[in-house]
Each structure stands twice: as C-alpha cells, then as structure tokens.
Short mmCIF file of C-alpha atoms in Angstrom, two decimals:
data_model
loop_
_atom_site.label_atom_id
_atom_site.label_comp_id
_atom_site.label_asym_id
_atom_site.label_seq_id
_atom_site.Cartn_x
_atom_site.Cartn_y
_atom_site.Cartn_z
CA MET A 1 -23.66 -5.92 9.38
CA ALA A 2 -20.05 -5.46 10.50
CA GLU A 3 -17.94 -8.58 11.27
CA LYS A 4 -14.40 -9.04 12.56
CA LEU A 5 -11.99 -10.26 9.80
CA THR A 6 -8.29 -10.43 9.23
CA ILE A 7 -6.79 -8.33 6.49
CA GLY A 8 -6.31 -11.51 4.51
CA LYS A 9 -9.94 -12.66 4.90
CA ALA A 10 -11.12 -9.10 4.13
CA LEU A 11 -9.15 -9.15 0.80
CA ASN A 12 -10.62 -12.55 0.02
CA ALA A 13 -14.14 -11.23 0.73
CA GLY A 14 -13.58 -8.11 -1.34
CA LEU A 15 -12.26 -10.19 -4.25
CA ARG A 16 -15.25 -12.56 -3.96
CA ARG A 17 -17.67 -9.72 -4.07
CA ALA A 18 -15.90 -8.22 -7.15
CA LEU A 19 -16.16 -11.54 -8.94
CA GLU A 20 -19.86 -11.75 -8.12
CA SER A 21 -20.55 -8.23 -9.21
CA ASP A 22 -18.83 -8.27 -12.60
CA PRO A 23 -18.38 -11.30 -14.89
CA LYS A 24 -15.52 -9.48 -16.52
CA VAL A 25 -13.35 -9.62 -13.32
CA LEU A 26 -10.62 -12.25 -13.61
CA ILE A 27 -7.91 -13.26 -11.05
CA MET A 28 -4.60 -14.62 -12.34
CA GLY A 29 -1.26 -15.36 -10.81
CA GLU A 30 1.06 -18.09 -9.56
CA ASP A 31 -0.76 -20.64 -7.39
CA VAL A 32 -3.84 -18.32 -6.95
CA GLY A 33 -6.27 -21.10 -7.92
CA LYS A 34 -6.03 -24.57 -6.40
CA LEU A 35 -3.75 -23.52 -3.63
CA GLY A 36 -5.46 -20.19 -3.00
CA GLY A 37 -2.26 -18.15 -3.14
CA VAL A 38 0.85 -18.50 -1.01
CA PHE A 39 -0.85 -16.30 1.63
CA ARG A 40 -4.31 -17.95 0.91
CA ILE A 41 -5.76 -14.55 -0.06
CA THR A 42 -7.69 -16.23 -2.96
CA ASP A 43 -8.59 -19.30 -1.03
CA GLY A 44 -11.82 -20.95 -2.35
CA LEU A 45 -12.32 -18.59 -5.26
CA GLN A 46 -11.36 -20.96 -8.07
CA LYS A 47 -13.60 -23.61 -6.56
CA ASP A 48 -16.59 -21.26 -6.56
CA PHE A 49 -15.93 -19.27 -9.77
CA GLY A 50 -14.09 -21.78 -11.96
CA ASP A 51 -10.58 -21.97 -13.52
CA ASP A 52 -11.63 -19.70 -16.36
CA ARG A 53 -12.01 -16.76 -13.94
CA VAL A 54 -9.40 -17.61 -11.23
CA MET A 55 -6.37 -18.83 -13.29
CA ASP A 56 -3.08 -20.36 -12.20
CA THR A 57 -0.37 -19.10 -14.42
CA PRO A 58 3.17 -20.12 -15.24
CA LEU A 59 5.97 -18.72 -13.08
CA ALA A 60 6.50 -15.76 -15.39
CA GLU A 61 5.52 -12.34 -14.04
CA SER A 62 6.18 -10.62 -17.40
CA GLY A 63 3.80 -13.07 -19.03
CA ILE A 64 1.17 -12.53 -16.37
CA ILE A 65 1.17 -8.81 -16.76
CA GLY A 66 1.52 -8.98 -20.55
CA THR A 67 -1.48 -11.26 -20.79
CA ALA A 68 -3.49 -9.06 -18.41
CA ILE A 69 -2.81 -5.98 -20.60
CA GLY A 70 -4.39 -7.72 -23.56
CA LEU A 71 -7.38 -8.83 -21.46
CA ALA A 72 -7.84 -5.31 -20.14
CA ILE A 73 -7.79 -3.76 -23.57
CA ARG A 74 -10.49 -6.21 -24.63
CA GLY A 75 -12.80 -5.18 -21.79
CA TYR A 76 -11.94 -7.57 -18.98
CA ARG A 77 -10.80 -6.44 -15.53
CA PRO A 78 -7.83 -8.62 -14.60
CA VAL A 79 -6.54 -8.76 -11.04
CA CYS A 80 -2.97 -9.91 -11.17
CA GLU A 81 -1.21 -11.36 -8.00
CA ILE A 82 2.57 -10.93 -7.78
CA GLN A 83 3.43 -13.66 -5.25
CA PHE A 84 6.02 -11.58 -3.38
CA ASP A 85 7.21 -8.04 -3.70
CA GLY A 86 10.70 -9.00 -4.93
CA PHE A 87 9.15 -11.02 -7.83
CA VAL A 88 7.71 -7.94 -9.53
CA TYR A 89 10.96 -6.90 -11.22
CA PRO A 90 10.64 -9.24 -14.28
CA ALA A 91 7.30 -7.55 -14.96
CA TYR A 92 8.60 -4.06 -14.40
CA ASP A 93 9.12 -3.31 -18.07
CA GLN A 94 5.58 -4.38 -18.86
CA ILE A 95 4.22 -2.21 -16.06
CA VAL A 96 6.10 0.97 -16.73
CA SER A 97 6.31 0.75 -20.53
CA GLN A 98 2.92 -0.70 -21.39
CA VAL A 99 0.46 -0.58 -18.49
CA ALA A 100 1.36 3.00 -17.48
CA LYS A 101 1.68 4.35 -21.03
CA MET A 102 -1.26 2.91 -23.03
CA TYR A 103 -3.97 5.45 -22.02
CA TYR A 104 -1.67 8.38 -22.78
CA ARG A 105 -0.20 6.97 -25.90
CA SER A 106 -3.70 6.31 -27.36
CA GLN A 107 -4.84 9.85 -26.37
CA GLY A 108 -7.48 8.29 -24.05
CA LYS A 109 -8.92 5.84 -26.57
CA VAL A 110 -7.58 2.76 -24.91
CA LYS A 111 -8.12 2.01 -21.16
CA VAL A 112 -6.21 -0.59 -19.19
CA PRO A 113 -8.44 -1.29 -16.13
CA MET A 114 -6.24 -3.73 -14.20
CA VAL A 115 -5.10 -4.27 -10.67
CA ILE A 116 -1.61 -5.57 -9.71
CA ARG A 117 -1.70 -6.94 -6.20
CA ILE A 118 1.68 -6.97 -4.39
CA PRO A 119 2.32 -8.20 -0.86
CA PHE A 120 5.02 -5.86 0.37
CA GLY A 121 7.36 -5.16 3.30
CA GLY A 122 9.24 -7.23 5.80
CA GLY A 123 8.63 -8.76 9.21
CA ILE A 124 7.96 -12.38 8.14
CA GLY A 125 11.40 -13.85 8.34
CA ALA A 126 11.58 -14.62 4.66
CA VAL A 127 14.50 -15.36 2.42
CA GLU A 128 16.04 -13.13 -0.25
CA HIS A 129 13.69 -11.55 -2.80
CA HIS A 130 10.68 -12.10 -0.48
CA SER A 131 10.77 -8.87 1.45
CA GLU A 132 11.02 -5.63 -0.43
CA SER A 133 9.39 -2.17 -0.46
CA PRO A 134 9.27 -1.17 -4.17
CA GLU A 135 6.49 1.30 -3.99
CA ALA A 136 8.62 4.37 -4.90
CA TYR A 137 9.38 2.87 -8.39
CA PHE A 138 5.63 2.70 -9.25
CA ALA A 139 4.60 5.97 -7.45
CA HIS A 140 7.30 7.75 -9.63
CA THR A 141 5.76 6.34 -12.80
CA ALA A 142 3.29 8.67 -14.50
CA GLY A 143 0.16 6.70 -15.65
CA LEU A 144 -0.03 4.48 -12.63
CA LYS A 145 -2.01 4.84 -9.51
CA VAL A 146 -0.70 3.30 -6.37
CA VAL A 147 -2.43 2.52 -3.08
CA ALA A 148 -1.68 0.63 0.12
CA CYS A 149 -4.17 -0.79 2.55
CA SER A 150 -3.43 -1.05 6.28
CA SER A 151 -6.63 -2.38 7.91
CA PRO A 152 -9.29 -5.04 7.24
CA GLN A 153 -11.91 -2.39 6.36
CA ASP A 154 -9.62 -0.74 3.86
CA ALA A 155 -8.57 -4.07 2.42
CA TYR A 156 -12.19 -5.01 1.77
CA THR A 157 -13.33 -1.68 0.31
CA MET A 158 -10.18 -0.56 -1.49
CA ILE A 159 -9.66 -3.82 -3.50
CA GLN A 160 -13.16 -3.47 -4.77
CA GLN A 161 -12.75 0.21 -5.65
CA ALA A 162 -9.42 -0.51 -7.41
CA ILE A 163 -11.07 -3.19 -9.52
CA THR A 164 -13.95 -0.88 -10.61
CA SER A 165 -11.53 1.87 -11.54
CA ASP A 166 -10.72 2.40 -15.17
CA ASP A 167 -7.09 3.28 -14.25
CA PRO A 168 -4.38 0.72 -13.79
CA ILE A 169 -3.63 0.36 -10.07
CA VAL A 170 -0.75 -1.08 -8.13
CA PHE A 171 -2.27 -2.40 -4.89
CA PHE A 172 0.16 -2.99 -2.02
CA GLU A 173 -0.81 -5.22 0.74
CA PRO A 174 1.12 -5.35 4.14
CA LYS A 175 2.10 -8.99 4.20
CA ARG A 176 3.08 -9.06 7.88
CA ARG A 177 -0.30 -7.63 8.84
CA TYR A 178 -2.36 -10.22 6.93
CA HIS A 179 -3.43 -11.90 10.21
CA GLU A 180 -4.39 -8.72 12.09
CA LYS A 181 -8.13 -8.45 12.81
CA GLY A 182 -10.49 -5.58 12.67
CA GLU A 183 -14.13 -4.60 12.04
CA VAL A 184 -15.37 -4.74 8.45
CA ASP A 185 -18.62 -3.06 7.46
CA PRO A 186 -19.58 -4.03 3.95
CA ASP A 187 -21.66 -0.82 3.57
CA LEU A 188 -18.97 1.53 4.70
CA THR A 189 -17.19 3.46 1.98
CA TYR A 190 -14.34 5.95 1.86
CA PRO A 191 -12.71 7.52 -1.24
CA LEU A 192 -9.94 5.38 -2.68
CA HIS A 193 -7.47 8.16 -3.33
CA ALA A 194 -7.75 9.92 0.02
CA SER A 195 -5.57 9.98 3.14
CA ARG A 196 -7.25 9.50 6.49
CA ARG A 197 -6.65 10.63 10.01
CA VAL A 198 -6.60 7.52 12.19
CA ARG A 199 -5.74 9.14 15.48
CA PRO A 200 -6.28 12.76 16.42
CA GLY A 201 -3.51 14.73 18.25
CA THR A 202 -2.14 18.17 18.93
CA ASP A 203 1.66 17.90 19.41
CA ALA A 204 3.08 16.35 16.23
CA THR A 205 1.82 14.74 12.99
CA VAL A 206 3.00 11.22 12.17
CA LEU A 207 2.43 9.90 8.60
CA ALA A 208 2.59 6.27 7.55
CA TYR A 209 1.09 3.74 5.23
CA GLY A 210 0.72 -0.01 4.86
CA PRO A 211 2.51 -1.97 7.58
CA MET A 212 3.85 1.12 9.34
CA VAL A 213 0.36 2.49 10.28
CA ARG A 214 0.18 -0.03 13.14
CA THR A 215 3.68 1.00 14.27
CA ALA A 216 2.78 4.68 14.16
CA LEU A 217 -0.43 4.04 16.19
CA ASP A 218 1.60 2.05 18.79
CA ALA A 219 4.02 4.91 19.01
CA ALA A 220 1.19 7.35 19.56
CA THR A 221 -0.17 5.20 22.38
CA ALA A 222 3.24 5.11 24.01
CA ALA A 223 3.79 8.88 23.61
CA ALA A 224 0.38 9.54 25.24
CA GLU A 225 1.64 7.91 28.43
CA ASP A 226 4.26 10.74 28.53
CA GLY A 227 1.63 13.37 27.88
CA ARG A 228 2.38 13.93 24.24
CA GLU A 229 -0.48 13.58 21.79
CA LEU A 230 0.47 12.43 18.24
CA GLU A 231 -1.88 12.84 15.30
CA VAL A 232 -1.54 9.83 13.01
CA PHE A 233 -2.42 9.80 9.35
CA ASP A 234 -2.68 6.78 7.03
CA LEU A 235 -1.69 8.02 3.56
CA ARG A 236 -3.58 5.09 1.86
CA THR A 237 -2.89 6.51 -1.66
CA LEU A 238 0.75 6.91 -2.65
CA SER A 239 0.01 8.19 -6.14
CA PRO A 240 -1.81 10.51 -6.30
CA LEU A 241 -0.92 11.76 -2.92
CA ASP A 242 -3.69 13.41 -0.85
CA LEU A 243 -1.92 15.90 1.27
CA ALA A 244 -4.41 18.70 1.85
CA PRO A 245 -5.61 17.21 5.21
CA ILE A 246 -2.01 16.63 6.21
CA TYR A 247 -1.08 20.27 5.57
CA GLU A 248 -4.00 21.31 7.82
CA SER A 249 -2.67 18.96 10.52
CA VAL A 250 0.94 20.16 10.24
CA ARG A 251 -0.09 23.77 10.40
CA ARG A 252 -1.78 23.01 13.73
CA THR A 253 0.99 20.74 15.23
CA GLY A 254 4.03 22.41 13.76
CA ARG A 255 5.86 19.05 13.62
CA CYS A 256 5.83 16.11 11.28
CA VAL A 257 7.46 12.65 11.12
CA MET A 258 7.19 10.47 8.06
CA VAL A 259 7.51 6.67 8.51
CA HIS A 260 7.99 4.00 5.90
CA GLU A 261 9.92 0.65 5.57
CA ALA A 262 11.53 1.52 2.24
CA PRO A 263 14.98 3.00 2.24
CA SER A 264 15.30 6.79 2.84
CA ASN A 265 17.16 7.76 -0.32
CA VAL A 266 14.70 9.19 -2.91
CA GLY A 267 11.80 7.46 -1.08
CA LEU A 268 8.24 8.71 -0.69
CA GLY A 269 9.12 10.29 2.53
CA ALA A 270 11.53 12.73 0.75
CA GLU A 271 8.81 13.83 -1.73
CA ILE A 272 6.26 14.31 1.08
CA ALA A 273 8.77 16.22 3.32
CA ALA A 274 9.53 18.52 0.46
CA ARG A 275 5.81 19.28 -0.20
CA ILE A 276 5.03 19.82 3.43
CA THR A 277 7.99 22.19 3.71
CA GLU A 278 6.79 24.17 0.68
CA GLU A 279 3.22 24.45 1.93
CA CYS A 280 3.73 24.73 5.65
CA PHE A 281 7.06 26.41 6.04
CA TYR A 282 5.93 29.29 8.25
CA SER A 283 4.08 26.84 10.57
CA LEU A 284 6.91 24.29 11.12
CA GLU A 285 8.69 24.41 14.40
CA ALA A 286 11.18 21.80 13.22
CA PRO A 287 12.22 20.12 9.96
CA VAL A 288 10.12 17.18 8.65
CA LEU A 289 11.94 14.06 9.81
CA ARG A 290 11.95 10.63 8.28
CA VAL A 291 12.03 7.18 9.95
CA THR A 292 12.77 4.59 7.26
CA GLY A 293 14.58 1.47 6.33
CA TYR A 294 18.22 1.79 5.73
CA ASP A 295 19.92 2.47 2.41
CA THR A 296 21.06 -1.14 2.01
CA PRO A 297 19.70 -4.22 0.26
CA TYR A 298 17.14 -5.90 2.45
CA PRO A 299 19.03 -7.88 5.11
CA ALA A 300 18.89 -11.47 6.03
CA ALA A 301 15.86 -12.48 8.11
CA ARG A 302 17.83 -12.57 11.35
CA LEU A 303 18.76 -8.89 10.92
CA GLU A 304 15.40 -7.45 9.78
CA GLU A 305 14.45 -6.38 13.26
CA GLU A 306 17.35 -3.98 13.10
CA PHE A 307 16.43 -2.77 9.64
CA LEU A 308 12.67 -2.08 10.09
CA PRO A 309 11.43 1.08 11.73
CA ASP A 310 9.98 0.33 15.15
CA LEU A 311 8.16 2.17 17.98
CA ASP A 312 11.37 3.38 19.53
CA ARG A 313 12.76 4.92 16.33
CA VAL A 314 9.47 6.69 15.75
CA LEU A 315 9.43 8.10 19.29
CA ASP A 316 13.05 9.16 18.99
CA ALA A 317 12.21 11.14 15.77
CA VAL A 318 9.27 12.80 17.52
CA ASP A 319 11.54 13.74 20.46
CA ARG A 320 14.05 15.29 18.06
CA THR A 321 11.33 17.52 16.52
CA PHE A 322 11.03 19.14 19.96
CA ARG A 323 14.77 19.97 20.28
CA TRP A 324 14.85 22.63 17.63
#
C-alpha cells in the first residue's frame, strides 16, 4: 500500500528493506550509526541491525572506500555514505583507480558490487566543501554507473536496485530535497538505468535530474499559464545515459533545454546537447540550450541563490529557443 514519505524517509526505508533482504548488505560511513547520518538517512538502522552491519567509520573517505572494495570482493554488498559531496575527493583515487577498474582489469572475474551514496547540490546554506555537483567526474569514468534520484518513489526503489546490482554505482541524492514528500508504493518498480517522462508537453523538451527536476516541473507549470506546454524528463541515470525516449520527444517538440546545477563547462549538459544534435539535427528548430551553475567555485551561502538555476532562468532559455 502506498504511503506518503519524504525523500529522506524513503531512502531510509529502502536501505532497511535491503538490509532485511540480504545479510551481506552493510552500511558504512561517518556518523551513520549512532547518529543516523548527518541528514538522518540511516536513522535507527544500527539499533535494529547492529554495529557489525551499520558501521561508524573514521573520518577518512579513502579508508571507507578502500575497506568497502575489499568487502565487495569478498562477497559483501557495502553501501558507503559520503557525508557531503565536497568530501568525496579524498576517495576519488580509490573510486576511479580501483572501484571502476577492478572488473575490467580482472577480465570479469572480480566484481565490486558496492554503492557510494553522495548527497549533492546546493540550496541548504552550507559552508565551503558542503555544496558541490561532482557528477561529471564520475559519469566520465568508464566502469562506474551513476544515478540520481529526485522523488521519494525513486529514492525508495533506486537505492534497492543499486544495492542488488553487481556493478559499482555512485548514487547521488538531492540534499535540498530530502524533506520533500511524495507517494511511495513499495510494489512499484521502474528500470534503474532508464530516463522517465514526468510531464507531457508539445512545445519544448526540458531535461533535468536530481534537485533540478522540481525546478523544471515548476517552470513547466508557470509556462502553462502562458499557453506553452513543456515536456519534462527526469534523466535518473547519468551513466549510462538513456536518451532514446528523449530523442523521440525532441523530434516532436523541436526544442530542448538541459538543466543542471553543475557548471556548464564540460558538464553533462554538453554531452547530452551534442548527442541530441547528432540524432535530431533535422528536427531541431533551435540549438539545444543549457541552464547551469556558473563556471566558478561554489559561492558562499549568501550568494547561492544567484548561482543556482531557478524557474526564471529555465523559462528564459525556453523563450530563447523560440527566437531562432
């Protein structure tokens, strides 16, 4: 039976179900046990499953990931929490040099079934190193799969699907959306590595993932008041990209706007714009436009409202696609 949960509670419920379903599932990270994580995503799990399955670790991201690699090779399914997006960089070498390469290096003999959970994006008024969008680093890395949830339903199902996958998965969670509520049906499933149309439309296609899906939907609602119907897609999977449904949409609408919080330069939006241009060139009425964060280090909290894409910037990009 469906119930209304926040994204944070849905992740907690999904992790709980994964722990119940498979004794080889472990959760590890800084303060994930007694405290329940800085965002309380793992609240109550150590109490119910013990500190040998929900483990508080030292403040050493490289050590967390390195230990998890060994556990995964030995048959466990570790779920590592990186407390904040900006804390992942000490573990970057382990992730791209070991996690991503082990299966290929061993010619498929060694699997590394692990999940690396990363709260990402801005909008919470945090201090330096606590608001980043590092997804392009990992999506660029062969051997990793990268996904981003945007709703309670996806949070609940995608975390379980990621844990049961034999591939290493970087799992991005939109931290500023943790408290947003939505219906969660425990029996509802949808493929993990598939994009999804979340609002139908006829005039332009808007693409987003993670925290920007809500922004894109709000922009579509505002555009409808002016008689313009935007079709909104949640990418959900950043590597591999699932673009076939998006090509179909763009061929119908003739216009496309890509939205993400990360900086524009060499971001995911650039790759997606290139692929859409290649596949849909003769259907496009205007270039594929990007609405992104700026090509600067993430600003101080008092300036993040200026940095983050918002409804007005999305609508402005849509308007510009109609000027060509």
